[in-house]
PDB file of C-alpha atoms in Angstrom:
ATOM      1  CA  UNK F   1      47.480 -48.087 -39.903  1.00  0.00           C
ATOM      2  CA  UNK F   2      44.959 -47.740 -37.234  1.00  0.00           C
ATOM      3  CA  UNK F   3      45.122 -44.702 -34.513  1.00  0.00           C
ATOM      4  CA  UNK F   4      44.849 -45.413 -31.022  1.00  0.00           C
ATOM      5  CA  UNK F   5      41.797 -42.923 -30.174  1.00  0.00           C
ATOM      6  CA  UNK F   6      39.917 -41.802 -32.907  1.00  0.00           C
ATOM      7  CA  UNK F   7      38.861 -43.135 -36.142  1.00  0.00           C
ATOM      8  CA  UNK F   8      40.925 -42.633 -39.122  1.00  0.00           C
ATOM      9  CA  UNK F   9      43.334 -43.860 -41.727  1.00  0.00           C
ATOM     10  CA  UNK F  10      46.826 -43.169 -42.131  1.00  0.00           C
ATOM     11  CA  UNK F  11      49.390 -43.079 -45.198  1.00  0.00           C
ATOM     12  CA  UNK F  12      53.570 -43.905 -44.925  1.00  0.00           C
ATOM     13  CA  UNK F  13      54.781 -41.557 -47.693  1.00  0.00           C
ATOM     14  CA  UNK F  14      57.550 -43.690 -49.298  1.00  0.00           C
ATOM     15  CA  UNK F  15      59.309 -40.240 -51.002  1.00  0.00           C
ATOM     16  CA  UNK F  16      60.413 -37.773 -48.505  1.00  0.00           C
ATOM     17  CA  UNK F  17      59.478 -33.811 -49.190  1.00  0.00           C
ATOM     18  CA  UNK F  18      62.288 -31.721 -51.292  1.00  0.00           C
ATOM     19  CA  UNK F  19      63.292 -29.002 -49.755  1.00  0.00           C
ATOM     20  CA  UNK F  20      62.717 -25.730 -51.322  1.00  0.00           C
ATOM     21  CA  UNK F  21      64.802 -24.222 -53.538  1.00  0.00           C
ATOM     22  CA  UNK F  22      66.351 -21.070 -52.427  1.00  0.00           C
ATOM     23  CA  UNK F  23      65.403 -18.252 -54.747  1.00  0.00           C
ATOM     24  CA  UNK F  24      68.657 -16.211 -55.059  1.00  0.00           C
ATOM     25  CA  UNK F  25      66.459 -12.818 -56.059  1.00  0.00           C
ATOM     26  CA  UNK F  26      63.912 -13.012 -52.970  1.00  0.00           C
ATOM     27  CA  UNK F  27      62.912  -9.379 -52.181  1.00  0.00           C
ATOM     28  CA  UNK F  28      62.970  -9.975 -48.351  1.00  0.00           C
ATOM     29  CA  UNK F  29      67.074 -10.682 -48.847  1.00  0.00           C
ATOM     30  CA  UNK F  30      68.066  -6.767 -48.805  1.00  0.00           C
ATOM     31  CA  UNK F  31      65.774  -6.361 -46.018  1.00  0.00           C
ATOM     32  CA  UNK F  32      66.558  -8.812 -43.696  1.00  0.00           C
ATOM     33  CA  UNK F  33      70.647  -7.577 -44.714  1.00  0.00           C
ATOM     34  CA  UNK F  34      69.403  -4.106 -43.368  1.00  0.00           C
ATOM     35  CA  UNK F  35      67.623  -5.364 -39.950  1.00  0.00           C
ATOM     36  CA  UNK F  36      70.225  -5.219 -37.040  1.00  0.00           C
ATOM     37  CA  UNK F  37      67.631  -6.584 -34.875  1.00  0.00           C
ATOM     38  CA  UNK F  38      65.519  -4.903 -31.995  1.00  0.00           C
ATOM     39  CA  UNK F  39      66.594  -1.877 -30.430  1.00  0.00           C
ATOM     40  CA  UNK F  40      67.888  -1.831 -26.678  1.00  0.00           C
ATOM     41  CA  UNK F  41      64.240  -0.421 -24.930  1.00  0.00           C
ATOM     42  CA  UNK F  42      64.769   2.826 -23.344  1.00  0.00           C
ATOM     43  CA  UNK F  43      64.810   2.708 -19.204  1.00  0.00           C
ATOM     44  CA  UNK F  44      61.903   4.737 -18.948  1.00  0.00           C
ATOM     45  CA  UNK F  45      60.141   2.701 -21.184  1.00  0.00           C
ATOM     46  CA  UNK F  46      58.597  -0.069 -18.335  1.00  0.00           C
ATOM     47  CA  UNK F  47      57.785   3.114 -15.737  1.00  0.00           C
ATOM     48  CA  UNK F  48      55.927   4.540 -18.628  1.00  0.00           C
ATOM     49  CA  UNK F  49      53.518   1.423 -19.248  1.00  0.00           C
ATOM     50  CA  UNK F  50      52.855   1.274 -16.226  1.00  0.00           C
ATOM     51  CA  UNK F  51      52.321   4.635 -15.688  1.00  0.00           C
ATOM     52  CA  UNK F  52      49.847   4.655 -18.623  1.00  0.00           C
ATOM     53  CA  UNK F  53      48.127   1.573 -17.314  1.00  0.00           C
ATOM     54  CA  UNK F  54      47.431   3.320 -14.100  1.00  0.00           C
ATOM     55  CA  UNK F  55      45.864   6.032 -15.796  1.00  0.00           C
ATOM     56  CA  UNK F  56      43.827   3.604 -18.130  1.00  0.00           C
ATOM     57  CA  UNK F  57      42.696   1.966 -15.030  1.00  0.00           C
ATOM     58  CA  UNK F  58      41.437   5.234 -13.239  1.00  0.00           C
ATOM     59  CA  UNK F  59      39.807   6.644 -15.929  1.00  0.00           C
ATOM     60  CA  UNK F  60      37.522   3.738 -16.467  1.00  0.00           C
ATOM     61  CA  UNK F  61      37.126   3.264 -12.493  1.00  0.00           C
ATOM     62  CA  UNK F  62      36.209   6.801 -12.550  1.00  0.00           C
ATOM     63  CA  UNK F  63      33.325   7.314 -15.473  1.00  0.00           C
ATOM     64  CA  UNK F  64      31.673   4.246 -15.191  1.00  0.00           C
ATOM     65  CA  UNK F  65      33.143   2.172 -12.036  1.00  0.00           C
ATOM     66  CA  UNK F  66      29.848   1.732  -9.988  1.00  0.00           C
ATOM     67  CA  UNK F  67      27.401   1.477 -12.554  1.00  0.00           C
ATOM     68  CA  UNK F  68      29.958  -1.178 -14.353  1.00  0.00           C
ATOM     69  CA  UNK F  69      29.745  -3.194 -11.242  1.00  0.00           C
ATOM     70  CA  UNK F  70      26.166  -2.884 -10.815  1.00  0.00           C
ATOM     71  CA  UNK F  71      25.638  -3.888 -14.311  1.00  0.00           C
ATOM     72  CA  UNK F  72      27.674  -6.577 -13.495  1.00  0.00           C
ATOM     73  CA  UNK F  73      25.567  -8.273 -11.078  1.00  0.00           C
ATOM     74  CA  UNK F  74      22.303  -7.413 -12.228  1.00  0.00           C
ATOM     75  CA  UNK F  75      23.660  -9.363 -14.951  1.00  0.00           C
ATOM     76  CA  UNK F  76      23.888 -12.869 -13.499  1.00  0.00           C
ATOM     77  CA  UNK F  77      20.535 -14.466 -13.277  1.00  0.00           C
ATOM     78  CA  UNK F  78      20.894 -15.086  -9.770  1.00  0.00           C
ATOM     79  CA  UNK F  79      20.947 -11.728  -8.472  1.00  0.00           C
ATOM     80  CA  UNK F  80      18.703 -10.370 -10.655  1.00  0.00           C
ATOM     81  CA  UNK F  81      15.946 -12.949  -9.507  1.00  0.00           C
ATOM     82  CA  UNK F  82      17.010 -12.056  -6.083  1.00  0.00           C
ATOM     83  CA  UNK F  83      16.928  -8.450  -6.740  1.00  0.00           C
ATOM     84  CA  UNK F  84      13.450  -8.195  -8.380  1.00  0.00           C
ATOM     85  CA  UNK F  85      12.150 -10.819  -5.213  1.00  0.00           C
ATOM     86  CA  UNK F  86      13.670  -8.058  -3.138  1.00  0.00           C
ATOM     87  CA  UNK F  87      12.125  -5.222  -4.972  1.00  0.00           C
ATOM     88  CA  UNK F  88       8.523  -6.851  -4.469  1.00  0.00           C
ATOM     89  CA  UNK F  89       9.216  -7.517  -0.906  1.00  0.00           C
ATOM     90  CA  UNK F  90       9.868  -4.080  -0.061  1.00  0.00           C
ATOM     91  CA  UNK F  91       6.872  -3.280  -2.322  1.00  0.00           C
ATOM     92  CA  UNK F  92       4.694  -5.106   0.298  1.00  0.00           C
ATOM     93  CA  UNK F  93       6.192  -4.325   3.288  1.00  0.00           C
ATOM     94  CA  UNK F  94       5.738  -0.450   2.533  1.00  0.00           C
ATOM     95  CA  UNK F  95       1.956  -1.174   1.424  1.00  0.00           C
ATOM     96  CA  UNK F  96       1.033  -2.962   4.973  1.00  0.00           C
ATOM     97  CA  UNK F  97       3.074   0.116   6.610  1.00  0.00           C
ATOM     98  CA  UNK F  98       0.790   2.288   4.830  1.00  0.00           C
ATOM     99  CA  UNK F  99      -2.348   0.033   5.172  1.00  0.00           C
ATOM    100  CA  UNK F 100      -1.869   0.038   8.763  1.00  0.00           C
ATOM    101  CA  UNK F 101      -1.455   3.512   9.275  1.00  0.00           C
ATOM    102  CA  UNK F 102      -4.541   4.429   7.530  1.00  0.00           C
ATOM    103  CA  UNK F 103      -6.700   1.806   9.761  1.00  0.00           C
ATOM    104  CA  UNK F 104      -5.299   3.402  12.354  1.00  0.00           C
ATOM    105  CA  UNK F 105      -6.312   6.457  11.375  1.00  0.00           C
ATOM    106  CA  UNK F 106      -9.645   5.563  10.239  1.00  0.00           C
ATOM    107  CA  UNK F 107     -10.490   3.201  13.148  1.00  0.00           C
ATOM    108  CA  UNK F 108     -11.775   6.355  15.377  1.00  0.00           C
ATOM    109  CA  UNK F 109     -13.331   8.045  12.680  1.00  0.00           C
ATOM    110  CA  UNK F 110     -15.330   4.355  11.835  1.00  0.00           C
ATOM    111  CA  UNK F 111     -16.489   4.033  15.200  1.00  0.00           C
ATOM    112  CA  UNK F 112     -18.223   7.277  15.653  1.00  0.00           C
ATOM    113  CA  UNK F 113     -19.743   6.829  11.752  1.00  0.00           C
ATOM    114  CA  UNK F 114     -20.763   3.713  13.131  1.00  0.00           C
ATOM    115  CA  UNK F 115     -22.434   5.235  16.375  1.00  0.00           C
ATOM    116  CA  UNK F 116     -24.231   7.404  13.991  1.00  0.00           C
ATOM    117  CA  UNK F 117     -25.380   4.856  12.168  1.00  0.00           C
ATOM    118  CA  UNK F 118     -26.981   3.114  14.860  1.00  0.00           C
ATOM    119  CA  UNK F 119     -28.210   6.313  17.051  1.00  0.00           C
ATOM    120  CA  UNK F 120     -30.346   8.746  15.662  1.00  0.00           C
ATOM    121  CA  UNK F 121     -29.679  10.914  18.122  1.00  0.00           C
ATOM    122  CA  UNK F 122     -25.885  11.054  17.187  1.00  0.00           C
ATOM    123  CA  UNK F 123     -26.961  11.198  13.768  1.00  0.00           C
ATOM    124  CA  UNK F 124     -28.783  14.547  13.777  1.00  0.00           C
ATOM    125  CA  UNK F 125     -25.749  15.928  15.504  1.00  0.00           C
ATOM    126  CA  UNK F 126     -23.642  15.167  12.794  1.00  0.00           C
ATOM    127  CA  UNK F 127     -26.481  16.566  10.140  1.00  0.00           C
ATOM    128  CA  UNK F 128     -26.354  19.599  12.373  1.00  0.00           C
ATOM    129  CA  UNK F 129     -22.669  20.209  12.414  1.00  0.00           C
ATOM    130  CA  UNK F 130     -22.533  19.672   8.303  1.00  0.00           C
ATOM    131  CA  UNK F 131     -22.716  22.688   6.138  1.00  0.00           C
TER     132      UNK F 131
ATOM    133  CA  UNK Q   1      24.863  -2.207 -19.961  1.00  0.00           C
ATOM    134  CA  UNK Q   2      21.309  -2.886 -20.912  1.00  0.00           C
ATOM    135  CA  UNK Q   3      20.719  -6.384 -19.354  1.00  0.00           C
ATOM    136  CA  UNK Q   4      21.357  -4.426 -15.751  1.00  0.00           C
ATOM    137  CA  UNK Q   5      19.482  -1.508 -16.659  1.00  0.00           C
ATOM    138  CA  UNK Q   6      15.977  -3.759 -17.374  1.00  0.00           C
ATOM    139  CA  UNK Q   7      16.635  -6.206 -14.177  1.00  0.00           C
ATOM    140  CA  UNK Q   8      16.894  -2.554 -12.775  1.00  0.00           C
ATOM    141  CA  UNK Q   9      13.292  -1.401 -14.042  1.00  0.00           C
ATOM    142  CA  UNK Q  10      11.861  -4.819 -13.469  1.00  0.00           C
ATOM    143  CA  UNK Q  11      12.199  -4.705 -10.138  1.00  0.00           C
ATOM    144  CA  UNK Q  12      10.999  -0.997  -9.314  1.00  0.00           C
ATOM    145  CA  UNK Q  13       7.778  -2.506 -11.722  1.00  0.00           C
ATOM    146  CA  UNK Q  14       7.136  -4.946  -9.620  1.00  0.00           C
ATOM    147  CA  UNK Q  15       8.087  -3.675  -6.195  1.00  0.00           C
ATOM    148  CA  UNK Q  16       5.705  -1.006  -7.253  1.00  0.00           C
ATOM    149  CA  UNK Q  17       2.991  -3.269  -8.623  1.00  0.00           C
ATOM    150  CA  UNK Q  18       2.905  -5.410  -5.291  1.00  0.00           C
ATOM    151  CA  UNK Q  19       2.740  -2.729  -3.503  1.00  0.00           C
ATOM    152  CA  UNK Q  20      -1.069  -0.992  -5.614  1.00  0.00           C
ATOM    153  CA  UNK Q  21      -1.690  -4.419  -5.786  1.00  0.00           C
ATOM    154  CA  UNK Q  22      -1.414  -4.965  -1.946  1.00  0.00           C
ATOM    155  CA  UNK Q  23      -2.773  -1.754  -0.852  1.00  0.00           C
ATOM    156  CA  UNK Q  24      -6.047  -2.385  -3.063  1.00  0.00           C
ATOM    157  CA  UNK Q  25      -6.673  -5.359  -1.480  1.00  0.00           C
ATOM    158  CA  UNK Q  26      -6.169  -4.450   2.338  1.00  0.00           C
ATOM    159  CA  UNK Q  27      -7.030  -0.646   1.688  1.00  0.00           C
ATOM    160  CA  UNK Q  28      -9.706   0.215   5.082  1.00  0.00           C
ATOM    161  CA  UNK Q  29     -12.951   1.010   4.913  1.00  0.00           C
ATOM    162  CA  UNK Q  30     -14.478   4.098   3.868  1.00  0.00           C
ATOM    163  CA  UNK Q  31     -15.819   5.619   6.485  1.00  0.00           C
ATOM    164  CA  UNK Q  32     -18.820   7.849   4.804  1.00  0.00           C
ATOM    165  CA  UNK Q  33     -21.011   4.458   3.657  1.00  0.00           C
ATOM    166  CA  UNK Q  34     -22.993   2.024   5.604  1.00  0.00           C
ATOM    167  CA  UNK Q  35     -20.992  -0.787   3.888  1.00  0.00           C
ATOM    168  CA  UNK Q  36     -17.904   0.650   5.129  1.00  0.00           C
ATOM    169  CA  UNK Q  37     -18.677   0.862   8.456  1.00  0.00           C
ATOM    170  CA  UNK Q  38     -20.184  -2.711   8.300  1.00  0.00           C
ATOM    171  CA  UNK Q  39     -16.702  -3.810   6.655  1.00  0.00           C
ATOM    172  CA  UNK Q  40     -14.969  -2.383   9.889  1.00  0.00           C
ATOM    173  CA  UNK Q  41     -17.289  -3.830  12.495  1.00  0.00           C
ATOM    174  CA  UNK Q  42     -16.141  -7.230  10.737  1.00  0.00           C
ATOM    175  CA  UNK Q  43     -12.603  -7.008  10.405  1.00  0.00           C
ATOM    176  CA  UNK Q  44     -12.792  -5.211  14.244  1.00  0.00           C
ATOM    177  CA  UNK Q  45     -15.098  -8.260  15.965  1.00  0.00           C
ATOM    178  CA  UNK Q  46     -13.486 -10.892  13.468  1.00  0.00           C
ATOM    179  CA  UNK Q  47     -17.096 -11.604  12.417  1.00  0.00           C
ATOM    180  CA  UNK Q  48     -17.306 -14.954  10.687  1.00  0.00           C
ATOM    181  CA  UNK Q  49     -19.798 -14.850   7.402  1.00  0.00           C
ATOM    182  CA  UNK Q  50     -22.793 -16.084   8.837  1.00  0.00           C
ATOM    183  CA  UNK Q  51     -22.447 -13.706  11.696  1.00  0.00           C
ATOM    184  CA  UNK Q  52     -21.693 -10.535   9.329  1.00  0.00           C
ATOM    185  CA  UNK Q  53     -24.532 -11.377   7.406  1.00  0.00           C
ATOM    186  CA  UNK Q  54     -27.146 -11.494   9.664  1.00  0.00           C
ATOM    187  CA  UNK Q  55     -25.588  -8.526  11.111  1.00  0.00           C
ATOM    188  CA  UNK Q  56     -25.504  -6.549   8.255  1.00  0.00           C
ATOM    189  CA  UNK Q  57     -29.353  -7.414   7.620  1.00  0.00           C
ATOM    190  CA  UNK Q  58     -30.306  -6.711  10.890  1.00  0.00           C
ATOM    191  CA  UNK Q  59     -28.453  -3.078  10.099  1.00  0.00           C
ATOM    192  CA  UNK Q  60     -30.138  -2.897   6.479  1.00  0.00           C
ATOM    193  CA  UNK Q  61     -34.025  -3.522   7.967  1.00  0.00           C
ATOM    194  CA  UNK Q  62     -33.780  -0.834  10.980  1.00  0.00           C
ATOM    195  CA  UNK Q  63     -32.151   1.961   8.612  1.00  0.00           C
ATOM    196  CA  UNK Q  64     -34.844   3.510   6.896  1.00  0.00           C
ATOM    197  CA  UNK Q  65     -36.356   4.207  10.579  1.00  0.00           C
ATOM    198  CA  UNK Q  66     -33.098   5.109  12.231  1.00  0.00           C
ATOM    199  CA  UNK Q  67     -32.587   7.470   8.921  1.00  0.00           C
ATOM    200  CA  UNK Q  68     -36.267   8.792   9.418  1.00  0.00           C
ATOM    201  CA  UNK Q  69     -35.567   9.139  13.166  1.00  0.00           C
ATOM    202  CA  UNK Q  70     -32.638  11.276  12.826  1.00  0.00           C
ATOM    203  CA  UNK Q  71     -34.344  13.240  10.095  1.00  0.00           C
ATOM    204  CA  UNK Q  72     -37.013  13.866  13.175  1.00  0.00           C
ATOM    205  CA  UNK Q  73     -35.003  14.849  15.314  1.00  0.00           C
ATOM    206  CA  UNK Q  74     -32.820  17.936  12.930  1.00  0.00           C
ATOM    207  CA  UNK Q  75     -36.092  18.810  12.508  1.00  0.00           C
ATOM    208  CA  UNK Q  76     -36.940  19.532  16.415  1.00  0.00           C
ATOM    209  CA  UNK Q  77     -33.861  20.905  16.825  1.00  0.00           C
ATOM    210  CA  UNK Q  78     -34.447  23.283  13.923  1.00  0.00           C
ATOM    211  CA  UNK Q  79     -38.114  24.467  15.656  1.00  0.00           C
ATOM    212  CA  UNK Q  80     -36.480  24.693  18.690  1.00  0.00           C
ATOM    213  CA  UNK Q  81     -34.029  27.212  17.582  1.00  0.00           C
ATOM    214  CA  UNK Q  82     -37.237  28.975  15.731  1.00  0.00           C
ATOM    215  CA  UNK Q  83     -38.799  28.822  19.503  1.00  0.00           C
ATOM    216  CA  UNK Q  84     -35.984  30.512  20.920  1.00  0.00           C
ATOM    217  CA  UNK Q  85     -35.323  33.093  18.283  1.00  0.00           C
ATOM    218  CA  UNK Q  86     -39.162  34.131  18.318  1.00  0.00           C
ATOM    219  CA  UNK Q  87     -38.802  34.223  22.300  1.00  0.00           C
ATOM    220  CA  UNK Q  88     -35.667  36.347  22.150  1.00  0.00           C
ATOM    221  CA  UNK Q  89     -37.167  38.515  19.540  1.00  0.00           C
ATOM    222  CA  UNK Q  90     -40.476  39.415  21.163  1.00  0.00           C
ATOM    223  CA  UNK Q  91     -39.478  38.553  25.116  1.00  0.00           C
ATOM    224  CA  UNK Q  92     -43.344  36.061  24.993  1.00  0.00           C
ATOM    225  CA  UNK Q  93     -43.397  32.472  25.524  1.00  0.00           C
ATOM    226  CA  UNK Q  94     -45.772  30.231  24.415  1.00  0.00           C
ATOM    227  CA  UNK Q  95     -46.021  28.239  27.633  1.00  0.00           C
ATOM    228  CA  UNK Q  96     -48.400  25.528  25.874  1.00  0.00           C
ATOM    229  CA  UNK Q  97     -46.604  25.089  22.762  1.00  0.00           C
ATOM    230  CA  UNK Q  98     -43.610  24.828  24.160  1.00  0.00           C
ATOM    231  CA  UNK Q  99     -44.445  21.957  26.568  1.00  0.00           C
ATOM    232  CA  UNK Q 100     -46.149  20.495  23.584  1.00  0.00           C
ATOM    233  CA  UNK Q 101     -42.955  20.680  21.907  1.00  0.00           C
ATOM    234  CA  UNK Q 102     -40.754  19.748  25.077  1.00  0.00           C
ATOM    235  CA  UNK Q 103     -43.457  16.693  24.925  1.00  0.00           C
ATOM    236  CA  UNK Q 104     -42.667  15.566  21.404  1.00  0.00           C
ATOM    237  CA  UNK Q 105     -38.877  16.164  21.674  1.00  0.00           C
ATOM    238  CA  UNK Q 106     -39.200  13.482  24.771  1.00  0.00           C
ATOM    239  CA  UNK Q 107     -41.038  11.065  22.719  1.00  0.00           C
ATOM    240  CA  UNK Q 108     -38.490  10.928  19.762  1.00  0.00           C
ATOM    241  CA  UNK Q 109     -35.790  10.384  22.318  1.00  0.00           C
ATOM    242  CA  UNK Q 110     -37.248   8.103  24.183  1.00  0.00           C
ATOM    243  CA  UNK Q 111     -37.779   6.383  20.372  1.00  0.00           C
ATOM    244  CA  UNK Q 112     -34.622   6.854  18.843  1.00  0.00           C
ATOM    245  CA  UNK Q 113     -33.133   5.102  22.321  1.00  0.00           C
ATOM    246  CA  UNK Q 114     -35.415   1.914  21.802  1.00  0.00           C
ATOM    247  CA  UNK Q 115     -34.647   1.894  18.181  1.00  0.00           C
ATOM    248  CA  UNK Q 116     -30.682   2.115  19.339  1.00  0.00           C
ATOM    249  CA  UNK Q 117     -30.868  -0.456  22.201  1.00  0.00           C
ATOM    250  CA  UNK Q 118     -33.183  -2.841  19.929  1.00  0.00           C
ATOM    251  CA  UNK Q 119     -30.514  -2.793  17.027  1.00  0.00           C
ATOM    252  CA  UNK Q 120     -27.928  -3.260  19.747  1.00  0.00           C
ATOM    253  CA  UNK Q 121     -29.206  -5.956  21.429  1.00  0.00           C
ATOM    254  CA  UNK Q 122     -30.238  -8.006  18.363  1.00  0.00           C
ATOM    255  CA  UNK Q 123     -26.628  -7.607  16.832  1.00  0.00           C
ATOM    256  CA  UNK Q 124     -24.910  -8.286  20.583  1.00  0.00           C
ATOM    257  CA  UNK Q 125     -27.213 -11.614  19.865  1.00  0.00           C
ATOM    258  CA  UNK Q 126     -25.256 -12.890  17.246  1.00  0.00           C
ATOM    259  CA  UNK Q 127     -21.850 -12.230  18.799  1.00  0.00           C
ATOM    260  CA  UNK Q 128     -19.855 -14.898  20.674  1.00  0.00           C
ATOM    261  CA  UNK Q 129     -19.578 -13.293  24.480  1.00  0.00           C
ATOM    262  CA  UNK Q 130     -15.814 -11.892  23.701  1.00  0.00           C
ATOM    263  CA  UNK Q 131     -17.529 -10.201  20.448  1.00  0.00           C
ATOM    264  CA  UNK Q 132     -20.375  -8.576  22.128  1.00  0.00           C
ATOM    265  CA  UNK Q 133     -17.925  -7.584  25.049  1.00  0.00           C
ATOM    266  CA  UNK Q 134     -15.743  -5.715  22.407  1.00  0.00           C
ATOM    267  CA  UNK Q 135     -18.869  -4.670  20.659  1.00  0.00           C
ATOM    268  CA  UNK Q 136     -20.742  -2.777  23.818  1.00  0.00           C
ATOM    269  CA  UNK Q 137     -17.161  -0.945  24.079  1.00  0.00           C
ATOM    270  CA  UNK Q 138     -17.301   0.617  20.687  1.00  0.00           C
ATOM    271  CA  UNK Q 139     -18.229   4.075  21.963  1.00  0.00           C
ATOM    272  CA  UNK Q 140     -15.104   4.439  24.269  1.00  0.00           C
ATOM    273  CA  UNK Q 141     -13.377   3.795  20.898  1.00  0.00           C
ATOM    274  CA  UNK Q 142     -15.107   6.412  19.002  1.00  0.00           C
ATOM    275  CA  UNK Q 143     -14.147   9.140  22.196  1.00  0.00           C
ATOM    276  CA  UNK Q 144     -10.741   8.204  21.474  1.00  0.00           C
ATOM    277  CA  UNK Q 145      -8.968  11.957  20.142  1.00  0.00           C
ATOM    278  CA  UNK Q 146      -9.796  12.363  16.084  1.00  0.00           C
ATOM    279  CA  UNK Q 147      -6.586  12.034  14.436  1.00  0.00           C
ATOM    280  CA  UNK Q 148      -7.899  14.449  11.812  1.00  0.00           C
ATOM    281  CA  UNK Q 149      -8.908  17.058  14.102  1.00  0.00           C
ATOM    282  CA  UNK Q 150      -6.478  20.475  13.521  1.00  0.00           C
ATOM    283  CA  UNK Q 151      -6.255  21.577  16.968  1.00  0.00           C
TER     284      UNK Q 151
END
């Protein structure tokens, strides 16, 4: 007999299955004759689940909650190529801060080293003023 | 846990490896060498290569004379404080040496301002007219207040 989606052969048992025998000295029998079934649950028993829950919840909120969700999206490849891109960007933005700072600084100072370059005159001032 | 932690340290790594990277390239000038100051003249006038190297020879040939020049000059200064401690000291002036000196001090002045205005010129020569414009104004740059200065 041939399936209708996969591959595969089938077999028509002609005999059906015996049942089984019921073994009259199963150890299960005075067991299952003392089990009355499952106990009525106690009222309190739902507000204490919950209750316990609640505290489960809190407690991991409150040792690990921010770092957990940090971890969590550092995690996906996405941010953390956005992250790192963001981390370099920064990077350069503080370096031409500081880059343009010190030109400004040193612009002044430049020119007049540059004056003295060109005019002696200048130039023996500053070898008079140094120690 | 440790998949966020090392996207963490990646990224200060490399924020802070643009940013030595960055500064290394782009850091200004150092102020105490002739290079340096040639280096700032370009970046200031936007020099184009041909330009800063001509200029930068012109600046390389007249240096040993400017340097002796200077050197000239400390010197007169020196003998003139000699002069005027020796006058203070014994109340006598040495009229003829001292116009002999006043003579000589006139001379190297008179030399270092050729030397200055030569240099100038031929480096104002290889400027476009907007470079040599910014160039000439230089000095009201360097009177600008030293952002070093203490007081």
């Amino acid at each position: 007999m041939k399936g209708t989606g996969r591959f595969g052969c089938y077999a028509v048992c002609p005999q059906s299955i015996p049942s089984p025998m019921p073994n009259p000295n199963d150890p299960l029998d005075p067991l299952l004759d003392r089990w009355t079934g499952p106990a009525d649950p106690s009222p309190s028993l739902a507000p204490e689940v919950w209750r316990r829950i609640a505290l489960t919840g809190q407690g991991a909120n409150e040792s690990g909650g921010l770092w957990a969700s940090v971890d969590a999206w550092l995690s996906r490849p996405p941010f953390a190529v956005l992250f790192v891109t963001c981390c370099a960007l920064l990077g350069l933005f503080l370096a031409e801060v500081r880059v343009n700072r010190l030109q400004r600084e040193r612009s002044v100072l430049l020119a007049r080293s540059y004056l003295q370059l060109i005019d002696p005159l200048l130039k023996a001032d500053g070898l008079a003023k140094s120690p | 846990m440790k998949r966020g932690l090392l996207v963490l340290l990646l990224g200060v790594v490399v924020g802070f490896a643009a940013h030595v990277l960055y500064f290394r390239l782009h850091r200004p000038a150092d102020p105490d060498s002739t290079d340096g100051q040639l280096a700032w003249l370009r970046l200031e006038l936007h020099l184009t290569d041909e330009q800063f190297a001509r200029i930068s020879e012109l600046h390389q040939a007249s240096s040993p004379r400017l340097r002796a020049l200077a050197a000239q000059v400390a010197q007169m200064r020196s003998e003139f404080a000699a002069f005027e401690n020796t006058r203070r000291a014994t109340d006598r002036v040495d009229f003829v040496e001292f116009a002999r000196f006043v003579e000589a001090r006139r001379n190297i002045s008179r030399e270092c301002l050729d030397s200055t205005r030569r240099l100038v010129l031929a480096a104002a020569g290889e400027m476009t007219p907007r470079q040599r414009e910014q160039y000439l104004g230089i000095d009201s740059l360097a009177e600008a207040p030293n952002p070093h200065a203490t007081d």
